[in-house]
Amino acid sequence: MIKQEEVYRIGRLGKAHGIHGEVTFHFDDDVFDRTDADYIVLEVDGILVPFFIEEYRFRSDSTCLMKLEGVDSQERARELTNVDVYFPRHLAENDDDAPLTYAFLVGFTIVDASTGKKVGVIDSVDESTMNILFCLEDGTLIPAAEELIEGIDQQKKEISLRLPEGILEL
C-alpha cells in the first residue's frame, strides 16, 4: 500500500477528453521534464492508487492530455474528474542535479536555522503571488524566498530557514 509520505501532490485531473478515456491533467510540478515516469498515483476514495501512463501530450505549460491504462471510456475518465495526482518521492529524488520544486517540499518540517527549533510542517505552498509562501499545518505563513533557505535535508524531510526576525509573532 502506498503511504502519503511516499508521494507528493503534483496536480489534479480535470475533465474527460474524447471517448477513449483521455483526461485533462492540470499540473503544478514539472516532474515530467526532470524524470521519466511510467506511472502516477491517484487518490481514489481516500486510497492512493497507481495508474500506469499509456501516453500523454502537452497542451500548455501546465496542462496535458493523459491516457491511463485501464481507463478506456469517457465514463471511466469522468469518474476521475477532480482527483488529486501524486508522484513518488523516490523517483523525483533520483536526480541530484535537478532543482527541487516547491510542491516537492510539502510535508517537510521547517527548522529555524538560528535556534534549531522546529517551526512546523509545510501543508501547502501558495504560489499565487510573486511572494511565495509556505503554509504550515497550523496556518502560519512563512516566506519561501530562496535566500532564506540555509539547507534542505531530503532524508530527514527538513528545511533549515533563516527566519526574518518577528515572523513567528505575527
Coordinates of N, CA, C and O in Angstrom, one line a residue:
M1 N 0.8 -1.2 0.0 CA 0.0 0.0 0.0 C 0.9 1.2 0.0 O 1.9 1.3 0.7
I2 N 0.5 2.2 -0.8 CA 1.3 3.5 -0.9 C 0.9 4.4 0.2 O -0.3 4.6 0.5
K3 N 1.9 5.0 0.9 CA 1.6 5.8 2.0 C 1.8 7.3 1.6 O 2.5 7.6 0.7
Q4 N 1.0 8.2 2.2 CA 1.0 9.6 1.9 C 2.4 10.2 1.9 O 2.8 11.0 1.1
E5 N 3.3 9.8 2.8 CA 4.6 10.4 2.9 C 5.6 9.9 1.8 O 6.6 10.4 1.6
E6 N 5.2 8.9 1.1 CA 6.0 8.4 -0.1 C 5.7 9.1 -1.4 O 6.4 8.9 -2.3
V7 N 4.7 10.0 -1.4 CA 4.3 10.7 -2.6 C 4.2 12.2 -2.3 O 4.1 12.6 -1.1
Y8 N 4.1 13.0 -3.3 CA 3.8 14.4 -3.2 C 2.8 14.8 -4.3 O 2.9 14.3 -5.4
R9 N 2.0 15.8 -4.0 CA 1.0 16.2 -5.0 C 1.6 17.0 -6.1 O 2.4 17.9 -5.9
I10 N 1.2 16.6 -7.3 CA 1.7 17.4 -8.5 C 0.6 18.0 -9.3 O 0.9 18.7 -10.3
G11 N -0.6 17.7 -9.0 CA -1.7 18.4 -9.7 C -3.0 17.7 -9.5 O -3.2 17.0 -8.5
R12 N -3.9 17.9 -10.5 CA -5.3 17.4 -10.4 C -5.8 17.1 -11.8 O -5.5 17.8 -12.7
L13 N -6.6 16.0 -11.9 CA -7.2 15.7 -13.1 C -8.4 16.5 -13.4 O -9.2 16.9 -12.4
G14 N -8.6 16.9 -14.6 CA -9.8 17.7 -15.0 C -10.8 16.9 -15.7 O -11.0 15.7 -15.4
K15 N -11.4 17.4 -16.7 CA -12.5 16.8 -17.5 C -12.0 15.7 -18.4 O -10.8 15.6 -18.8
A16 N -12.9 14.8 -18.7 CA -12.6 13.7 -19.7 C -12.5 14.4 -21.0 O -13.1 15.5 -21.3
H17 N -11.6 13.8 -21.9 CA -11.4 14.4 -23.2 C -11.6 13.3 -24.3 O -10.9 12.3 -24.3
G18 N -12.6 13.4 -25.1 CA -12.9 12.4 -26.1 C -13.6 11.2 -25.5 O -14.0 11.2 -24.4
I19 N -13.7 10.2 -26.3 CA -14.5 9.0 -25.9 C -13.6 7.8 -25.6 O -14.1 6.7 -25.2
H20 N -12.3 7.9 -25.7 CA -11.4 6.8 -25.4 C -10.7 6.8 -24.1 O -9.8 6.0 -23.9
G21 N -11.2 7.6 -23.2 CA -10.6 7.6 -21.8 C -9.5 8.6 -21.5 O -8.9 8.5 -20.4
E22 N -9.2 9.5 -22.4 CA -8.2 10.5 -22.1 C -8.8 11.5 -21.0 O -10.0 11.8 -21.0
V23 N -7.9 12.0 -20.2 CA -8.3 13.0 -19.2 C -7.3 14.2 -19.3 O -6.2 14.1 -19.7
T24 N -7.9 15.4 -18.9 CA -7.1 16.6 -18.8 C -6.3 16.5 -17.5 O -7.0 16.3 -16.5
F25 N -5.1 16.8 -17.5 CA -4.2 16.8 -16.3 C -3.7 18.2 -16.1 O -2.9 18.7 -16.9
H26 N -4.0 18.9 -15.0 CA -3.5 20.2 -14.7 C -2.4 20.0 -13.6 O -2.7 19.5 -12.5
F27 N -1.2 20.3 -14.0 CA -0.1 20.0 -13.1 C 0.6 21.3 -12.5 O 0.6 22.3 -13.2
D28 N 1.1 21.2 -11.3 CA 1.8 22.3 -10.6 C 3.3 22.0 -10.6 O 4.0 22.9 -10.1
D29 N 3.7 20.9 -11.0 CA 5.1 20.5 -10.8 C 5.6 20.0 -12.2 O 4.9 19.3 -12.9
D30 N 6.8 20.3 -12.6 CA 7.4 19.9 -13.9 C 8.1 18.6 -13.8 O 9.1 18.4 -14.5
V31 N 7.7 17.7 -13.0 CA 8.4 16.4 -12.8 C 8.6 15.7 -14.1 O 9.6 15.0 -14.3
F32 N 7.7 15.8 -15.1 CA 7.9 15.1 -16.3 C 9.0 15.7 -17.2 O 9.5 15.0 -18.1
D33 N 9.4 16.9 -16.9 CA 10.6 17.5 -17.5 C 11.9 16.9 -16.9 O 12.9 17.0 -17.5
R34 N 11.8 16.5 -15.7 CA 13.0 16.1 -14.9 C 13.3 14.6 -14.9 O 14.4 14.2 -14.7
T35 N 12.2 13.8 -15.0 CA 12.4 12.4 -14.9 C 11.4 11.6 -15.8 O 10.3 12.2 -16.1
D36 N 11.7 10.4 -16.1 CA 10.8 9.6 -16.9 C 9.9 8.9 -15.8 O 10.3 8.4 -14.8
A37 N 8.6 8.8 -16.1 CA 7.7 8.2 -15.2 C 6.8 7.2 -16.0 O 6.3 7.5 -17.0
D38 N 6.7 6.0 -15.4 CA 5.8 5.0 -16.0 C 4.4 5.1 -15.4 O 3.4 4.6 -16.0
Y39 N 4.3 5.7 -14.2 CA 3.0 5.8 -13.6 C 2.9 7.0 -12.7 O 3.9 7.7 -12.4
I40 N 1.6 7.3 -12.4 CA 1.3 8.4 -11.4 C 0.4 7.7 -10.4 O 0.0 6.6 -10.5
V41 N 0.2 8.4 -9.3 CA -0.6 7.9 -8.2 C -1.8 8.8 -8.1 O -1.7 10.1 -8.0
L42 N -3.0 8.2 -8.0 CA -4.2 9.0 -7.9 C -4.9 8.7 -6.5 O -4.8 7.5 -6.1
E43 N -5.5 9.7 -5.9 CA -6.2 9.5 -4.7 C -7.6 9.2 -5.0 O -8.4 10.1 -5.3
V44 N -8.0 7.9 -4.9 CA -9.4 7.5 -5.3 C -10.0 7.0 -4.0 O -9.6 6.0 -3.4
D45 N -11.1 7.7 -3.6 CA -11.9 7.3 -2.4 C -10.9 7.2 -1.2 O -11.1 6.3 -0.4
G46 N -10.0 8.2 -1.1 CA -9.1 8.2 0.1 C -7.9 7.2 0.0 O -7.1 7.2 1.0
I47 N -7.8 6.5 -1.1 CA -6.8 5.5 -1.2 C -5.8 5.9 -2.3 O -6.3 6.3 -3.4
L48 N -4.5 5.8 -2.1 CA -3.6 6.1 -3.2 C -3.4 4.9 -4.1 O -2.9 3.8 -3.6
V49 N -3.7 5.1 -5.4 CA -3.7 4.0 -6.3 C -2.8 4.3 -7.5 O -3.0 5.4 -8.1
P50 N -1.9 3.5 -7.8 CA -1.0 3.7 -9.0 C -1.8 3.5 -10.3 O -2.5 2.5 -10.4
F51 N -1.5 4.3 -11.3 CA -2.1 4.1 -12.6 C -0.9 4.3 -13.6 O -0.2 5.3 -13.6
F52 N -0.8 3.3 -14.5 CA 0.3 3.4 -15.5 C -0.1 4.3 -16.6 O -1.3 4.3 -17.0
I53 N 0.8 5.1 -17.1 CA 0.6 6.0 -18.2 C 0.8 5.4 -19.5 O 1.8 4.8 -19.8
E54 N -0.2 5.4 -20.4 CA -0.1 4.9 -21.7 C 0.6 5.9 -22.6 O 1.5 5.6 -23.4
E55 N 0.1 7.1 -22.5 CA 0.7 8.2 -23.3 C 0.2 9.6 -22.7 O -0.8 9.6 -22.0
Y56 N 0.9 10.6 -23.0 CA 0.4 12.0 -22.7 C 1.0 12.9 -23.7 O 2.1 12.7 -24.3
R57 N 0.3 14.0 -23.9 CA 0.8 15.1 -24.7 C 0.5 16.4 -24.1 O -0.6 16.6 -23.6
F58 N 1.4 17.3 -24.2 CA 1.3 18.6 -23.5 C 0.3 19.5 -24.4 O 0.4 19.5 -25.6
R59 N -0.5 20.3 -23.7 CA -1.4 21.3 -24.3 C -0.9 22.7 -24.0 O -1.1 23.6 -24.7
S60 N -0.2 22.8 -22.8 CA 0.3 24.1 -22.4 C 1.4 23.8 -21.4 O 1.8 22.7 -21.1
D61 N 1.9 24.9 -20.7 CA 2.9 24.7 -19.7 C 2.4 24.1 -18.4 O 3.2 23.6 -17.6
S62 N 1.1 24.0 -18.3 CA 0.6 23.5 -17.0 C -0.6 22.5 -17.3 O -1.2 22.0 -16.3
T63 N -0.8 22.1 -18.5 CA -1.9 21.1 -18.8 C -1.4 20.1 -19.9 O -0.7 20.5 -20.8
C64 N -1.8 18.9 -19.7 CA -1.6 17.9 -20.7 C -2.8 17.0 -20.8 O -3.7 16.9 -19.9
L65 N -2.9 16.2 -21.9 CA -3.9 15.2 -22.1 C -3.2 13.9 -21.8 O -2.1 13.6 -22.3
M66 N -3.8 13.1 -20.9 CA -3.2 11.8 -20.5 C -4.1 10.7 -20.7 O -5.3 10.7 -20.4
K67 N -3.6 9.6 -21.2 CA -4.3 8.3 -21.3 C -3.7 7.3 -20.3 O -2.5 7.1 -20.3
L68 N -4.5 6.8 -19.4 CA -4.1 5.9 -18.3 C -4.6 4.5 -18.6 O -5.7 4.3 -19.2
E69 N -3.7 3.6 -18.3 CA -4.0 2.1 -18.5 C -5.3 1.8 -17.7 O -5.4 2.1 -16.5
G70 N -6.2 1.1 -18.3 CA -7.4 0.7 -17.7 C -8.6 1.7 -17.7 O -9.7 1.4 -17.3
V71 N -8.3 2.9 -18.2 CA -9.3 3.9 -18.4 C -9.6 4.0 -19.9 O -8.9 4.8 -20.6
D72 N -10.6 3.3 -20.3 CA -10.8 3.2 -21.8 C -12.1 3.7 -22.3 O -12.5 3.5 -23.4
S73 N -12.8 4.5 -21.4 CA -14.1 5.0 -21.9 C -14.2 6.4 -21.3 O -13.6 6.8 -20.3
Q74 N -15.1 7.2 -21.9 CA -15.4 8.5 -21.4 C -16.0 8.4 -20.0 O -15.7 9.3 -19.1
E75 N -16.9 7.4 -19.8 CA -17.5 7.3 -18.4 C -16.5 7.0 -17.3 O -16.5 7.6 -16.3
R76 N -15.5 6.1 -17.6 CA -14.5 5.8 -16.7 C -13.6 7.1 -16.4 O -13.2 7.4 -15.3
A77 N -13.3 7.8 -17.5 CA -12.5 9.0 -17.3 C -13.2 10.1 -16.5 O -12.7 10.8 -15.6
R78 N -14.6 10.2 -16.7 CA -15.4 11.1 -15.9 C -15.3 10.8 -14.4 O -15.4 11.7 -13.5
E79 N -15.2 9.5 -14.0 CA -15.1 9.1 -12.6 C -13.9 9.7 -11.9 O -13.8 9.8 -10.7
L80 N -12.9 10.0 -12.7 CA -11.6 10.6 -12.2 C -11.5 12.1 -12.2 O -10.5 12.6 -11.8
T81 N -12.6 12.8 -12.6 CA -12.6 14.2 -12.6 C -12.3 14.8 -11.2 O -12.9 14.3 -10.2
N82 N -11.5 15.7 -11.1 CA -11.1 16.4 -9.9 C -10.4 15.5 -8.9 O -10.3 15.8 -7.7
V83 N -9.8 14.5 -9.3 CA -9.0 13.6 -8.5 C -7.5 14.2 -8.4 O -7.0 14.6 -9.4
D84 N -7.0 14.2 -7.1 CA -5.6 14.7 -6.9 C -4.6 13.7 -7.5 O -4.8 12.5 -7.4
V85 N -3.5 14.2 -8.1 CA -2.5 13.4 -8.7 C -1.2 13.5 -7.9 O -0.8 14.7 -7.5
Y86 N -0.6 12.4 -7.6 CA 0.7 12.4 -6.8 C 1.8 11.7 -7.6 O 1.5 11.0 -8.6
F87 N 3.0 12.0 -7.2 CA 4.2 11.4 -7.8 C 5.1 10.8 -6.7 O 5.2 11.4 -5.6
P88 N 5.6 9.6 -6.9 CA 6.5 9.0 -5.9 C 7.8 9.9 -5.6 O 8.5 10.2 -6.5
R89 N 8.0 10.1 -4.3 CA 9.1 10.9 -4.0 C 10.5 10.3 -4.4 O 11.4 11.0 -4.8
H90 N 10.6 9.0 -4.3 CA 11.8 8.3 -4.6 C 12.2 8.5 -6.0 O 13.4 8.5 -6.4
L91 N 11.3 8.6 -6.9 CA 11.6 8.8 -8.3 C 12.0 10.2 -8.6 O 12.9 10.5 -9.4
A92 N 11.4 11.2 -7.9 CA 11.8 12.6 -8.0 C 13.1 12.9 -7.4 O 13.8 13.8 -7.8
E93 N 13.5 12.1 -6.4 CA 14.8 12.4 -5.7 C 16.0 11.8 -6.4 O 17.1 12.1 -6.0
N94 N 15.8 11.0 -7.4 CA 16.9 10.3 -8.0 C 17.9 11.2 -8.7 O 19.1 10.9 -8.7
D95 N 17.5 12.3 -9.2 CA 18.4 13.2 -9.9 C 18.9 14.3 -9.0 O 18.1 15.3 -8.7
D96 N 20.1 14.2 -8.5 CA 20.6 15.2 -7.5 C 20.9 16.5 -8.1 O 20.9 17.5 -7.4
D97 N 21.0 16.6 -9.5 CA 21.3 17.8 -10.1 C 20.0 18.6 -10.4 O 20.0 19.8 -10.7
A98 N 18.9 17.9 -10.4 CA 17.6 18.6 -10.7 C 17.2 19.5 -9.5 O 17.3 19.1 -8.3
P99 N 16.7 20.7 -9.8 CA 16.3 21.5 -8.7 C 15.0 21.0 -8.1 O 14.1 20.4 -8.8
L100 N 14.8 21.1 -6.7 CA 13.6 20.7 -6.1 C 12.5 21.8 -6.3 O 12.8 22.9 -6.4
T101 N 11.3 21.3 -6.5 CA 10.2 22.2 -6.7 C 9.5 22.5 -5.3 O 9.7 21.7 -4.4
Y102 N 8.7 23.5 -5.3 CA 8.0 23.8 -4.0 C 7.0 22.7 -3.7 O 6.8 22.4 -2.5
A103 N 6.4 22.2 -4.7 CA 5.4 21.1 -4.4 C 6.1 19.9 -3.8 O 5.5 19.3 -2.9
F104 N 7.3 19.6 -4.1 CA 8.0 18.5 -3.5 C 8.2 18.7 -2.0 O 8.3 17.8 -1.3
L105 N 8.3 20.0 -1.6 CA 8.6 20.3 -0.2 C 7.4 20.2 0.7 O 7.6 20.3 2.0
V106 N 6.2 20.0 0.2 CA 5.1 19.8 1.1 C 5.3 18.5 1.9 O 5.7 17.5 1.4
G107 N 5.1 18.7 3.2 CA 5.3 17.6 4.2 C 6.7 17.7 4.9 O 6.9 17.0 5.9
F108 N 7.5 18.6 4.4 CA 8.8 18.8 5.1 C 8.6 19.7 6.3 O 7.7 20.5 6.4
T109 N 9.5 19.5 7.3 CA 9.5 20.3 8.5 C 10.4 21.5 8.4 O 11.5 21.3 7.9
I110 N 9.9 22.7 8.8 CA 10.8 23.9 8.7 C 11.4 24.0 10.1 O 10.8 23.9 11.1
V111 N 12.8 24.2 10.0 CA 13.6 24.3 11.3 C 14.2 25.7 11.2 O 14.8 26.1 10.2
D112 N 14.1 26.5 12.3 CA 14.7 27.8 12.4 C 16.3 27.6 12.4 O 16.8 27.0 13.3
A113 N 17.0 28.1 11.5 CA 18.4 27.9 11.3 C 19.2 28.5 12.5 O 20.2 28.0 12.9
S114 N 18.7 29.6 13.1 CA 19.4 30.2 14.2 C 19.3 29.5 15.5 O 20.2 29.5 16.4
T115 N 18.1 28.9 15.8 CA 17.9 28.2 17.1 C 17.8 26.7 17.0 O 17.9 26.1 18.0
G116 N 17.6 26.2 15.8 CA 17.5 24.7 15.6 C 16.1 24.2 16.0 O 15.8 23.0 16.0
K117 N 15.2 25.1 16.4 CA 13.8 24.8 16.8 C 13.0 24.5 15.6 O 13.0 25.2 14.6
K118 N 12.1 23.4 15.7 CA 11.2 23.1 14.7 C 10.0 24.1 14.7 O 9.4 24.3 15.8
V119 N 9.7 24.6 13.6 CA 8.7 25.7 13.4 C 7.4 25.0 13.1 O 6.3 25.4 13.6
G120 N 7.4 24.1 12.2 CA 6.1 23.4 11.7 C 6.3 22.7 10.4 O 7.4 22.6 9.9
V121 N 5.3 22.0 10.0 CA 5.3 21.2 8.8 C 4.5 21.9 7.7 O 3.5 22.4 7.9
I122 N 5.1 21.9 6.5 CA 4.5 22.5 5.3 C 3.3 21.7 4.9 O 3.4 20.6 4.6
D123 N 2.2 22.4 4.9 CA 0.9 21.8 4.4 C 0.7 22.0 3.0 O 0.1 21.2 2.2
S124 N 1.0 23.2 2.5 CA 0.9 23.6 1.1 C 1.8 24.8 0.8 O 2.4 25.3 1.7
V125 N 1.9 25.1 -0.5 CA 2.7 26.3 -0.9 C 1.8 27.2 -1.7 O 1.1 26.8 -2.7
D126 N 1.8 28.5 -1.3 CA 1.0 29.5 -2.0 C 1.9 30.2 -3.0 O 2.7 30.9 -2.7
E127 N 1.6 29.9 -4.3 CA 2.4 30.5 -5.4 C 1.6 31.4 -6.2 O 1.9 31.7 -7.4
S128 N 0.5 31.9 -5.6 CA -0.5 32.8 -6.3 C 0.0 34.2 -6.5 O -0.5 34.9 -7.3
T129 N 1.1 34.6 -5.8 CA 1.7 35.9 -5.9 C 3.2 35.8 -6.1 O 3.7 34.7 -6.1
M130 N 3.8 36.9 -6.4 CA 5.3 36.9 -6.5 C 6.0 36.4 -5.3 O 7.0 35.8 -5.3
N131 N 5.4 36.7 -4.1 CA 6.0 36.3 -2.8 C 5.4 35.0 -2.4 O 4.3 34.8 -1.9
I132 N 6.2 33.9 -2.7 CA 5.8 32.6 -2.5 C 5.8 32.3 -1.0 O 6.8 32.7 -0.3
L133 N 4.8 31.6 -0.5 CA 4.7 31.3 1.0 C 4.6 29.8 1.3 O 3.9 29.1 0.5
F134 N 5.2 29.4 2.3 CA 5.0 28.0 2.9 C 3.8 28.2 3.8 O 3.9 29.0 4.7
C135 N 2.8 27.4 3.6 CA 1.6 27.4 4.5 C 1.8 26.2 5.4 O 1.7 25.1 5.0
L136 N 1.9 26.5 6.7 CA 2.2 25.4 7.7 C 0.8 24.8 8.1 O -0.2 25.4 8.0
E137 N 0.9 23.6 8.7 CA -0.3 22.9 9.2 C -1.1 23.7 10.2 O -2.4 23.6 10.2
D138 N -0.5 24.6 11.0 CA -1.2 25.4 12.0 C -1.7 26.7 11.4 O -2.2 27.5 12.2
G139 N -1.5 26.9 10.1 CA -2.0 28.2 9.5 C -0.9 29.3 9.4 O -1.2 30.3 8.7
T140 N 0.2 29.1 10.0 CA 1.3 30.0 9.9 C 1.8 30.1 8.4 O 1.9 29.1 7.7
L141 N 2.1 31.4 8.0 CA 2.7 31.6 6.7 C 4.1 32.0 6.8 O 4.4 32.9 7.6
I142 N 5.0 31.3 6.1 CA 6.5 31.6 6.1 C 6.9 31.9 4.7 O 6.6 31.2 3.8
P143 N 7.7 33.0 4.5 CA 8.2 33.3 3.2 C 9.1 32.1 2.7 O 9.9 31.6 3.4
A144 N 8.9 31.8 1.4 CA 9.7 30.7 0.8 C 10.8 31.2 -0.1 O 11.2 30.6 -1.1
A145 N 11.3 32.4 0.2 CA 12.4 33.0 -0.5 C 13.7 32.1 -0.5 O 14.1 31.7 0.6
E146 N 14.3 31.9 -1.7 CA 15.4 31.1 -1.8 C 16.6 31.6 -0.9 O 17.4 30.8 -0.3
E147 N 16.7 32.9 -0.8 CA 17.8 33.5 0.0 C 17.7 33.2 1.5 O 18.6 33.3 2.3
L148 N 16.5 32.7 2.0 CA 16.3 32.4 3.4 C 16.6 30.9 3.7 O 16.8 30.5 4.8
I149 N 16.7 30.1 2.6 CA 16.9 28.7 2.8 C 18.4 28.4 3.0 O 19.2 28.7 2.2
E150 N 18.7 27.9 4.2 CA 20.1 27.5 4.6 C 20.5 26.1 4.1 O 21.6 25.9 3.7
G151 N 19.5 25.2 4.1 CA 19.8 23.9 3.6 C 18.5 23.0 3.6 O 17.5 23.4 4.3
I152 N 18.5 22.0 2.8 CA 17.4 21.0 2.7 C 18.0 19.6 2.9 O 18.9 19.2 2.2
D153 N 17.4 18.9 3.9 CA 17.8 17.5 4.1 C 16.6 16.6 3.7 O 15.6 16.5 4.4
Q154 N 16.8 16.0 2.5 CA 15.7 15.2 1.9 C 15.5 14.0 2.8 O 14.4 13.5 2.8
Q155 N 16.6 13.4 3.4 CA 16.4 12.2 4.2 C 15.5 12.5 5.4 O 14.7 11.7 5.7
K156 N 15.8 13.6 6.1 CA 15.1 13.9 7.3 C 13.8 14.7 7.0 O 13.0 14.9 7.9
K157 N 13.6 15.1 5.7 CA 12.5 15.9 5.3 C 12.4 17.2 6.1 O 11.4 17.5 6.7
E158 N 13.6 17.9 6.2 CA 13.7 19.1 6.9 C 14.3 20.2 6.0 O 15.1 20.0 5.2
I159 N 13.8 21.5 6.2 CA 14.3 22.6 5.6 C 14.8 23.6 6.7 O 14.0 23.9 7.6
S160 N 16.1 24.0 6.6 CA 16.6 24.9 7.6 C 16.5 26.3 7.0 O 17.0 26.6 5.9
L161 N 15.7 27.2 7.7 CA 15.4 28.5 7.2 C 15.9 29.6 8.1 O 15.8 29.4 9.3
R162 N 16.5 30.6 7.6 CA 16.9 31.8 8.3 C 15.7 32.7 8.4 O 15.4 33.4 7.4
L163 N 14.9 32.6 9.4 CA 13.6 33.3 9.5 C 13.8 34.7 9.8 O 14.6 35.1 10.7
P164 N 13.0 35.6 9.2 CA 13.1 37.0 9.5 C 12.7 37.3 10.9 O 11.8 36.6 11.4
E165 N 13.3 38.2 11.6 CA 13.0 38.5 13.0 C 11.5 38.9 13.2 O 11.0 39.7 12.4
G166 N 10.9 38.2 14.1 CA 9.5 38.5 14.5 C 8.5 37.8 13.6 O 7.3 38.0 13.8
I167 N 8.9 37.1 12.6 CA 7.9 36.4 11.7 C 6.9 35.5 12.4 O 5.8 35.4 12.0
L168 N 7.4 34.9 13.4 CA 6.5 33.9 14.2 C 5.6 34.6 15.1 O 4.7 33.9 15.6
E169 N 5.8 35.9 15.4 CA 4.9 36.6 16.3 C 3.7 37.2 15.6 O 2.9 37.8 16.2
L170 N 3.7 37.2 14.3 CA 2.6 37.8 13.5 C 1.3 37.1 13.7 O 1.2 36.0 13.8

